[in-house]
PDB file of N, CA and C in Angstrom:
ATOM      1  N   MET A   1     109.006  36.881 113.298  1.00 97.00           N
ATOM      2  CA  MET A   1     109.320  37.782 112.217  1.00 97.00           C
ATOM      3  C   MET A   1     110.423  37.159 111.357  1.00 97.00           C
ATOM      4  N   ARG A   2     110.303  37.319 110.083  1.00 98.00           N
ATOM      5  CA  ARG A   2     111.339  36.875 109.151  1.00 98.00           C
ATOM      6  C   ARG A   2     112.233  38.062 108.815  1.00 98.00           C
ATOM      7  N   VAL A   3     113.532  37.853 109.024  1.00 98.00           N
ATOM      8  CA  VAL A   3     114.528  38.895 108.797  1.00 98.00           C
ATOM      9  C   VAL A   3     115.526  38.355 107.789  1.00 98.00           C
ATOM     10  N   GLY A   4     115.841  39.144 106.762  1.00 98.00           N
ATOM     11  CA  GLY A   4     116.744  38.704 105.724  1.00 98.00           C
ATOM     12  C   GLY A   4     118.127  39.316 105.848  1.00 98.00           C
ATOM     13  N   TYR A   5     119.092  38.585 105.283  1.00 97.00           N
ATOM     14  CA  TYR A   5     120.456  39.102 105.171  1.00 97.00           C
ATOM     15  C   TYR A   5     120.925  38.847 103.748  1.00 97.00           C
ATOM     16  N   ALA A   6     121.349  39.916 103.078  1.00 96.00           N
ATOM     17  CA  ALA A   6     121.835  39.830 101.697  1.00 96.00           C
ATOM     18  C   ALA A   6     123.240  40.399 101.641  1.00 96.00           C
ATOM     19  N   ARG A   7     124.089  39.755 100.827  1.00 93.00           N
ATOM     20  CA  ARG A   7     125.458  40.248 100.698  1.00 93.00           C
ATOM     21  C   ARG A   7     125.998  39.940  99.311  1.00 93.00           C
ATOM     22  N   VAL A   8     126.702  40.912  98.769  1.00 90.00           N
ATOM     23  CA  VAL A   8     127.517  40.707  97.569  1.00 90.00           C
ATOM     24  C   VAL A   8     128.938  41.093  97.939  1.00 90.00           C
ATOM     25  N   SER A   9     129.891  40.592  97.169  1.00 84.00           N
ATOM     26  CA  SER A   9     131.297  40.770  97.531  1.00 84.00           C
ATOM     27  C   SER A   9     131.911  42.089  97.093  1.00 84.00           C
ATOM     28  N   THR A  10     131.364  42.695  96.035  1.00 81.00           N
ATOM     29  CA  THR A  10     131.959  43.931  95.534  1.00 81.00           C
ATOM     30  C   THR A  10     130.903  45.008  95.329  1.00 81.00           C
ATOM     31  N   VAL A  11     131.345  46.224  95.331  1.00 79.00           N
ATOM     32  CA  VAL A  11     130.457  47.378  95.161  1.00 79.00           C
ATOM     33  C   VAL A  11     129.751  47.342  93.811  1.00 79.00           C
ATOM     34  N   GLY A  12     130.393  46.794  92.784  1.00 79.00           N
ATOM     35  CA  GLY A  12     129.809  46.755  91.449  1.00 79.00           C
ATOM     36  C   GLY A  12     128.690  45.741  91.274  1.00 79.00           C
ATOM     37  N   GLN A  13     128.526  44.834  92.231  1.00 87.00           N
ATOM     38  CA  GLN A  13     127.476  43.822  92.133  1.00 87.00           C
ATOM     39  C   GLN A  13     126.166  44.355  92.691  1.00 87.00           C
ATOM     40  N   SER A  14     125.060  43.762  92.261  1.00 90.00           N
ATOM     41  CA  SER A  14     123.732  44.214  92.677  1.00 90.00           C
ATOM     42  C   SER A  14     123.141  43.296  93.751  1.00 90.00           C
ATOM     43  N   LEU A  15     122.459  43.919  94.694  1.00 93.00           N
ATOM     44  CA  LEU A  15     121.748  43.196  95.745  1.00 93.00           C
ATOM     45  C   LEU A  15     120.283  42.953  95.378  1.00 93.00           C
ATOM     46  N   GLU A  16     119.861  43.466  94.239  1.00 93.00           N
ATOM     47  CA  GLU A  16     118.449  43.473  93.868  1.00 93.00           C
ATOM     48  C   GLU A  16     117.805  42.085  93.859  1.00 93.00           C
ATOM     49  N   VAL A  17     118.463  41.108  93.248  1.00 94.00           N
ATOM     50  CA  VAL A  17     117.881  39.760  93.158  1.00 94.00           C
ATOM     51  C   VAL A  17     117.694  39.160  94.550  1.00 94.00           C
ATOM     52  N   GLN A  18     118.697  39.318  95.401  1.00 96.00           N
ATOM     53  CA  GLN A  18     118.576  38.789  96.763  1.00 96.00           C
ATOM     54  C   GLN A  18     117.451  39.493  97.520  1.00 96.00           C
ATOM     55  N   HIS A  19     117.374  40.818  97.388  1.00 95.00           N
ATOM     56  CA  HIS A  19     116.302  41.576  98.042  1.00 95.00           C
ATOM     57  C   HIS A  19     114.935  41.052  97.606  1.00 95.00           C
ATOM     58  N   GLU A  20     114.753  40.861  96.316  1.00 96.00           N
ATOM     59  CA  GLU A  20     113.466  40.383  95.804  1.00 96.00           C
ATOM     60  C   GLU A  20     113.124  39.006  96.370  1.00 96.00           C
ATOM     61  N   GLN A  21     114.091  38.107  96.366  1.00 97.00           N
ATOM     62  CA  GLN A  21     113.844  36.750  96.877  1.00 97.00           C
ATOM     63  C   GLN A  21     113.513  36.763  98.360  1.00 97.00           C
ATOM     64  N   LEU A  22     114.202  37.585  99.120  1.00 97.00           N
ATOM     65  CA  LEU A  22     113.944  37.655 100.559  1.00 97.00           C
ATOM     66  C   LEU A  22     112.581  38.272 100.849  1.00 97.00           C
ATOM     67  N   LYS A  23     112.211  39.287 100.108  1.00 97.00           N
ATOM     68  CA  LYS A  23     110.883  39.896 100.281  1.00 97.00           C
ATOM     69  C   LYS A  23     109.780  38.898  99.909  1.00 97.00           C
ATOM     70  N   GLU A  24     109.988  38.156  98.812  1.00 97.00           N
ATOM     71  CA  GLU A  24     109.013  37.144  98.400  1.00 97.00           C
ATOM     72  C   GLU A  24     108.874  36.044  99.455  1.00 97.00           C
ATOM     73  N   ALA A  25     109.936  35.798 100.210  1.00 97.00           N
ATOM     74  CA  ALA A  25     109.910  34.779 101.260  1.00 97.00           C
ATOM     75  C   ALA A  25     109.312  35.310 102.563  1.00 97.00           C
ATOM     76  N   GLY A  26     108.866  36.568 102.543  1.00 97.00           N
ATOM     77  CA  GLY A  26     108.170  37.120 103.696  1.00 97.00           C
ATOM     78  C   GLY A  26     109.017  37.919 104.669  1.00 97.00           C
ATOM     79  N   CYS A  27     110.214  38.309 104.278  1.00 98.00           N
ATOM     80  CA  CYS A  27     111.058  39.102 105.172  1.00 98.00           C
ATOM     81  C   CYS A  27     110.476  40.503 105.342  1.00 98.00           C
ATOM     82  N   GLU A  28     110.316  40.899 106.577  1.00 97.00           N
ATOM     83  CA  GLU A  28     109.811  42.229 106.883  1.00 97.00           C
ATOM     84  C   GLU A  28     110.939  43.250 106.941  1.00 97.00           C
ATOM     85  N   LYS A  29     112.149  42.776 107.203  1.00 98.00           N
ATOM     86  CA  LYS A  29     113.320  43.648 107.273  1.00 98.00           C
ATOM     87  C   LYS A  29     114.480  42.890 106.643  1.00 98.00           C
ATOM     88  N   VAL A  30     115.303  43.621 105.886  1.00 98.00           N
ATOM     89  CA  VAL A  30     116.463  43.014 105.229  1.00 98.00           C
ATOM     90  C   VAL A  30     117.702  43.851 105.537  1.00 98.00           C
ATOM     91  N   PHE A  31     118.721  43.197 106.036  1.00 97.00           N
ATOM     92  CA  PHE A  31     120.028  43.815 106.242  1.00 97.00           C
ATOM     93  C   PHE A  31     120.873  43.446 105.039  1.00 97.00           C
ATOM     94  N   ALA A  32     121.585  44.410 104.477  1.00 95.00           N
ATOM     95  CA  ALA A  32     122.341  44.142 103.251  1.00 95.00           C
ATOM     96  C   ALA A  32     123.665  44.888 103.264  1.00 95.00           C
ATOM     97  N   GLU A  33     124.646  44.276 102.615  1.00 93.00           N
ATOM     98  CA  GLU A  33     125.936  44.944 102.490  1.00 93.00           C
ATOM     99  C   GLU A  33     126.690  44.474 101.265  1.00 93.00           C
ATOM    100  N   LYS A  34     127.534  45.362 100.800  1.00 88.00           N
ATOM    101  CA  LYS A  34     128.426  45.075  99.678  1.00 88.00           C
ATOM    102  C   LYS A  34     129.821  45.019 100.273  1.00 88.00           C
ATOM    103  N   ARG A  35     130.204  43.794 100.633  1.00 78.00           N
ATOM    104  CA  ARG A  35     131.444  43.634 101.376  1.00 78.00           C
ATOM    105  C   ARG A  35     131.923  42.196 101.286  1.00 78.00           C
ATOM    106  N   SER A  36     133.193  42.024 101.061  1.00 76.00           N
ATOM    107  CA  SER A  36     133.784  40.694 101.089  1.00 76.00           C
ATOM    108  C   SER A  36     134.418  40.503 102.449  1.00 76.00           C
ATOM    109  N   GLY A  37     133.828  39.644 103.246  1.00 68.00           N
ATOM    110  CA  GLY A  37     134.360  39.413 104.588  1.00 68.00           C
ATOM    111  C   GLY A  37     134.606  37.939 104.815  1.00 68.00           C
ATOM    112  N   ARG A  38     135.785  37.631 105.315  1.00 67.00           N
ATOM    113  CA  ARG A  38     136.118  36.223 105.537  1.00 67.00           C
ATOM    114  C   ARG A  38     135.384  35.644 106.731  1.00 67.00           C
ATOM    115  N   THR A  39     135.081  36.463 107.713  1.00 67.00           N
ATOM    116  CA  THR A  39     134.352  35.984 108.886  1.00 67.00           C
ATOM    117  C   THR A  39     133.170  36.905 109.148  1.00 67.00           C
ATOM    118  N   ALA A  40     132.269  36.438 109.977  1.00 71.00           N
ATOM    119  CA  ALA A  40     131.091  37.230 110.328  1.00 71.00           C
ATOM    120  C   ALA A  40     131.497  38.547 110.986  1.00 71.00           C
ATOM    121  N   LYS A  41     132.608  38.553 111.686  1.00 73.00           N
ATOM    122  CA  LYS A  41     133.063  39.769 112.361  1.00 73.00           C
ATOM    123  C   LYS A  41     133.448  40.862 111.377  1.00 73.00           C
ATOM    124  N   ASP A  42     133.757  40.478 110.135  1.00 80.00           N
ATOM    125  CA  ASP A  42     134.143  41.439 109.104  1.00 80.00           C
ATOM    126  C   ASP A  42     132.934  42.052 108.392  1.00 80.00           C
ATOM    127  N   ARG A  43     131.720  41.672 108.801  1.00 89.00           N
ATOM    128  CA  ARG A  43     130.509  42.126 108.117  1.00 89.00           C
ATOM    129  C   ARG A  43     129.560  42.808 109.110  1.00 89.00           C
ATOM    130  N   PRO A  44     129.633  44.132 109.195  1.00 93.00           N
ATOM    131  CA  PRO A  44     128.836  44.852 110.199  1.00 93.00           C
ATOM    132  C   PRO A  44     127.319  44.680 110.053  1.00 93.00           C
ATOM    133  N   GLN A  45     126.810  44.587 108.830  1.00 95.00           N
ATOM    134  CA  GLN A  45     125.361  44.419 108.672  1.00 95.00           C
ATOM    135  C   GLN A  45     124.904  43.043 109.150  1.00 95.00           C
ATOM    136  N   LEU A  46     125.744  42.027 108.987  1.00 95.00           N
ATOM    137  CA  LEU A  46     125.415  40.709 109.531  1.00 95.00           C
ATOM    138  C   LEU A  46     125.364  40.777 111.047  1.00 95.00           C
ATOM    139  N   GLN A  47     126.316  41.465 111.653  1.00 95.00           N
ATOM    140  CA  GLN A  47     126.298  41.606 113.107  1.00 95.00           C
ATOM    141  C   GLN A  47     125.053  42.363 113.574  1.00 95.00           C
ATOM    142  N   GLU A  48     124.664  43.378 112.817  1.00 97.00           N
ATOM    143  CA  GLU A  48     123.437  44.107 113.165  1.00 97.00           C
ATOM    144  C   GLU A  48     122.215  43.203 113.059  1.00 97.00           C
ATOM    145  N   ALA A  49     122.172  42.364 112.028  1.00 97.00           N
ATOM    146  CA  ALA A  49     121.047  41.442 111.858  1.00 97.00           C
ATOM    147  C   ALA A  49     120.979  40.471 113.027  1.00 97.00           C
ATOM    148  N   ILE A  50     122.118  39.937 113.426  1.00 97.00           N
ATOM    149  CA  ILE A  50     122.150  38.992 114.549  1.00 97.00           C
ATOM    150  C   ILE A  50     121.733  39.694 115.842  1.00 97.00           C
ATOM    151  N   ASP A  51     122.165  40.929 116.031  1.00 97.00           N
ATOM    152  CA  ASP A  51     121.756  41.694 117.213  1.00 97.00           C
ATOM    153  C   ASP A  51     120.261  42.009 117.186  1.00 97.00           C
ATOM    154  N   TYR A  52     119.721  42.225 115.990  1.00 98.00           N
ATOM    155  CA  TYR A  52     118.326  42.643 115.818  1.00 98.00           C
ATOM    156  C   TYR A  52     117.327  41.509 116.090  1.00 98.00           C
ATOM    157  N   VAL A  53     117.623  40.301 115.621  1.00 98.00           N
ATOM    158  CA  VAL A  53     116.654  39.205 115.731  1.00 98.00           C
ATOM    159  C   VAL A  53     116.405  38.817 117.179  1.00 98.00           C
ATOM    160  N   ARG A  54     115.181  38.374 117.429  1.00 98.00           N
ATOM    161  CA  ARG A  54     114.735  38.010 118.770  1.00 98.00           C
ATOM    162  C   ARG A  54     114.187  36.586 118.780  1.00 98.00           C
ATOM    163  N   ASP A  55     113.953  36.089 119.972  1.00 98.00           N
ATOM    164  CA  ASP A  55     113.389  34.754 120.168  1.00 98.00           C
ATOM    165  C   ASP A  55     112.145  34.571 119.299  1.00 98.00           C
ATOM    166  N   GLY A  56     112.144  33.506 118.503  1.00 97.00           N
ATOM    167  CA  GLY A  56     111.019  33.215 117.628  1.00 97.00           C
ATOM    168  C   GLY A  56     111.181  33.732 116.207  1.00 97.00           C
ATOM    169  N   ASP A  57     112.130  34.630 115.984  1.00 98.00           N
ATOM    170  CA  ASP A  57     112.395  35.137 114.637  1.00 98.00           C
ATOM    171  C   ASP A  57     113.125  34.091 113.807  1.00 98.00           C
ATOM    172  N   VAL A  58     113.182  34.317 112.502  1.00 98.00           N
ATOM    173  CA  VAL A  58     113.930  33.461 111.588  1.00 98.00           C
ATOM    174  C   VAL A  58     114.799  34.356 110.716  1.00 98.00           C
ATOM    175  N   LEU A  59     116.089  34.024 110.632  1.00 98.00           N
ATOM    176  CA  LEU A  59     117.007  34.738 109.745  1.00 98.00           C
ATOM    177  C   LEU A  59     117.088  33.970 108.438  1.00 98.00           C
ATOM    178  N   LEU A  60     116.862  34.668 107.321  1.00 98.00           N
ATOM    179  CA  LEU A  60     116.880  34.041 106.004  1.00 98.00           C
ATOM    180  C   LEU A  60     118.010  34.596 105.149  1.00 98.00           C
ATOM    181  N   VAL A  61     118.591  33.722 104.335  1.00 98.00           N
ATOM    182  CA  VAL A  61     119.541  34.112 103.298  1.00 98.00           C
ATOM    183  C   VAL A  61     119.127  33.400 102.016  1.00 98.00           C
ATOM    184  N   THR A  62     119.552  33.937 100.885  1.00 97.00           N
ATOM    185  CA  THR A  62     119.198  33.292  99.618  1.00 97.00           C
ATOM    186  C   THR A  62     120.069  32.077  99.349  1.00 97.00           C
ATOM    187  N   ARG A  63     121.353  32.187  99.677  1.00 95.00           N
ATOM    188  CA  ARG A  63     122.297  31.075  99.484  1.00 95.00           C
ATOM    189  C   ARG A  63     123.225  31.024 100.689  1.00 95.00           C
ATOM    190  N   LEU A  64     123.670  29.851 101.019  1.00 93.00           N
ATOM    191  CA  LEU A  64     124.515  29.662 102.190  1.00 93.00           C
ATOM    192  C   LEU A  64     125.818  30.453 102.103  1.00 93.00           C
ATOM    193  N   ASP A  65     126.364  30.586 100.905  1.00 90.00           N
ATOM    194  CA  ASP A  65     127.632  31.315 100.770  1.00 90.00           C
ATOM    195  C   ASP A  65     127.478  32.821 100.988  1.00 90.00           C
ATOM    196  N   ARG A  66     126.252  33.322 101.053  1.00 91.00           N
ATOM    197  CA  ARG A  66     126.025  34.727 101.377  1.00 91.00           C
ATOM    198  C   ARG A  66     126.174  34.958 102.877  1.00 91.00           C
ATOM    199  N   LEU A  67     126.016  33.903 103.671  1.00 92.00           N
ATOM    200  CA  LEU A  67     126.090  34.012 105.126  1.00 92.00           C
ATOM    201  C   LEU A  67     127.471  33.686 105.662  1.00 92.00           C
ATOM    202  N   ALA A  68     128.057  32.588 105.194  1.00 89.00           N
ATOM    203  CA  ALA A  68     129.307  32.118 105.778  1.00 89.00           C
ATOM    204  C   ALA A  68     130.302  31.713 104.701  1.00 89.00           C
ATOM    205  N   ARG A  69     131.571  31.901 105.019  1.00 83.00           N
ATOM    206  CA  ARG A  69     132.633  31.549 104.082  1.00 83.00           C
ATOM    207  C   ARG A  69     133.330  30.245 104.455  1.00 83.00           C
ATOM    208  N   SER A  70     133.026  29.713 105.642  1.00 88.00           N
ATOM    209  CA  SER A  70     133.644  28.466 106.095  1.00 88.00           C
ATOM    210  C   SER A  70     132.671  27.739 107.018  1.00 88.00           C
ATOM    211  N   VAL A  71     132.938  26.471 107.235  1.00 92.00           N
ATOM    212  CA  VAL A  71     132.094  25.676 108.136  1.00 92.00           C
ATOM    213  C   VAL A  71     132.197  26.226 109.556  1.00 92.00           C
ATOM    214  N   GLY A  72     133.399  26.629 109.951  1.00 91.00           N
ATOM    215  CA  GLY A  72     133.584  27.195 111.287  1.00 91.00           C
ATOM    216  C   GLY A  72     132.790  28.478 111.479  1.00 91.00           C
ATOM    217  N   ASP A  73     132.803  29.334 110.473  1.00 90.00           N
ATOM    218  CA  ASP A  73     132.049  30.584 110.513  1.00 90.00           C
ATOM    219  C   ASP A  73     130.546  30.294 110.581  1.00 90.00           C
ATOM    220  N   LEU A  74     130.090  29.372 109.756  1.00 93.00           N
ATOM    221  CA  LEU A  74     128.669  28.993 109.759  1.00 93.00           C
ATOM    222  C   LEU A  74     128.259  28.464 111.131  1.00 93.00           C
ATOM    223  N   SER A  75     129.075  27.596 111.696  1.00 95.00           N
ATOM    224  CA  SER A  75     128.783  27.030 113.008  1.00 95.00           C
ATOM    225  C   SER A  75     128.662  28.124 114.068  1.00 95.00           C
ATOM    226  N   GLY A  76     129.573  29.078 114.044  1.00 94.00           N
ATOM    227  CA  GLY A  76     129.520  30.172 115.007  1.00 94.00           C
ATOM    228  C   GLY A  76     128.264  31.011 114.874  1.00 94.00           C
ATOM    229  N   ILE A  77     127.872  31.299 113.642  1.00 95.00           N
ATOM    230  CA  ILE A  77     126.658  32.099 113.396  1.00 95.00           C
ATOM    231  C   ILE A  77     125.421  31.339 113.860  1.00 95.00           C
ATOM    232  N   ILE A  78     125.324  30.068 113.484  1.00 96.00           N
ATOM    233  CA  ILE A  78     124.171  29.260 113.883  1.00 96.00           C
ATOM    234  C   ILE A  78     124.101  29.136 115.402  1.00 96.00           C
ATOM    235  N   ASN A  79     125.240  28.980 116.057  1.00 97.00           N
ATOM    236  CA  ASN A  79     125.257  28.901 117.525  1.00 97.00           C
ATOM    237  C   ASN A  79     124.743  30.196 118.144  1.00 97.00           C
ATOM    238  N   GLN A  80     125.128  31.347 117.576  1.00 96.00           N
ATOM    239  CA  GLN A  80     124.628  32.632 118.082  1.00 96.00           C
ATOM    240  C   GLN A  80     123.117  32.719 117.926  1.00 96.00           C
ATOM    241  N   LEU A  81     122.623  32.324 116.762  1.00 98.00           N
ATOM    242  CA  LEU A  81     121.180  32.377 116.522  1.00 98.00           C
ATOM    243  C   LEU A  81     120.426  31.434 117.447  1.00 98.00           C
ATOM    244  N   THR A  82     120.933  30.231 117.579  1.00 97.00           N
ATOM    245  CA  THR A  82     120.286  29.225 118.431  1.00 97.00           C
ATOM    246  C   THR A  82     120.220  29.701 119.880  1.00 97.00           C
ATOM    247  N   ALA A  83     121.292  30.303 120.363  1.00 98.00           N
ATOM    248  CA  ALA A  83     121.321  30.802 121.731  1.00 98.00           C
ATOM    249  C   ALA A  83     120.258  31.874 121.972  1.00 98.00           C
ATOM    250  N   LYS A  84     119.880  32.584 120.914  1.00 98.00           N
ATOM    251  CA  LYS A  84     118.851  33.620 121.015  1.00 98.00           C
ATOM    252  C   LYS A  84     117.455  33.078 120.738  1.00 98.00           C
ATOM    253  N   GLY A  85     117.344  31.790 120.394  1.00 98.00           N
ATOM    254  CA  GLY A  85     116.040  31.220 120.047  1.00 98.00           C
ATOM    255  C   GLY A  85     115.587  31.589 118.660  1.00 98.00           C
ATOM    256  N   VAL A  86     116.548  31.874 117.768  1.00 98.00           N
ATOM    257  CA  VAL A  86     116.253  32.316 116.404  1.00 98.00           C
ATOM    258  C   VAL A  86     116.499  31.166 115.436  1.00 98.00           C
ATOM    259  N   GLY A  87     115.577  30.981 114.511  1.00 98.00           N
ATOM    260  CA  GLY A  87     115.719  29.960 113.481  1.00 98.00           C
ATOM    261  C   GLY A  87     116.525  30.476 112.311  1.00 98.00           C
ATOM    262  N   PHE A  88     116.860  29.567 111.405  1.00 97.00           N
ATOM    263  CA  PHE A  88     117.637  29.921 110.216  1.00 97.00           C
ATOM    264  C   PHE A  88     117.046  29.203 109.019  1.00 97.00           C
ATOM    265  N   LEU A  89     116.967  29.912 107.883  1.00 97.00           N
ATOM    266  CA  LEU A  89     116.454  29.323 106.658  1.00 97.00           C
ATOM    267  C   LEU A  89     117.267  29.816 105.481  1.00 97.00           C
ATOM    268  N   CYS A  90     117.741  28.874 104.673  1.00 97.00           N
ATOM    269  CA  CYS A  90     118.448  29.182 103.436  1.00 97.00           C
ATOM    270  C   CYS A  90     117.502  28.847 102.295  1.00 97.00           C
ATOM    271  N   LEU A  91     117.230  29.802 101.418  1.00 96.00           N
ATOM    272  CA  LEU A  91     116.241  29.612 100.372  1.00 96.00           C
ATOM    273  C   LEU A  91     116.698  28.679  99.250  1.00 96.00           C
ATOM    274  N   GLN A  92     117.991  28.609  98.982  1.00 93.00           N
ATOM    275  CA  GLN A  92     118.471  27.729  97.897  1.00 93.00           C
ATOM    276  C   GLN A  92     119.368  26.660  98.469  1.00 93.00           C
TER     277      GLN A  92
END
């Protein structure tokens, strides 16, 4: 299953473009939030997405900066996904 994660930093920004791109890429479910978080722990919908995905699933984002704010954060997220047997795909 393809599962998407979309994020914008402020309430005034729109998630619509990311939602459309993730749906076009075949995502059956999309977790989304309007939140500026420095780490994955600061983003509850990202944590829900990571908890939701299962072995064989793929987590998709439109851009890498929507998922992680630092190399360390990205590494931690990818390690969590890998441990669950989940793939990762960045569309851009």
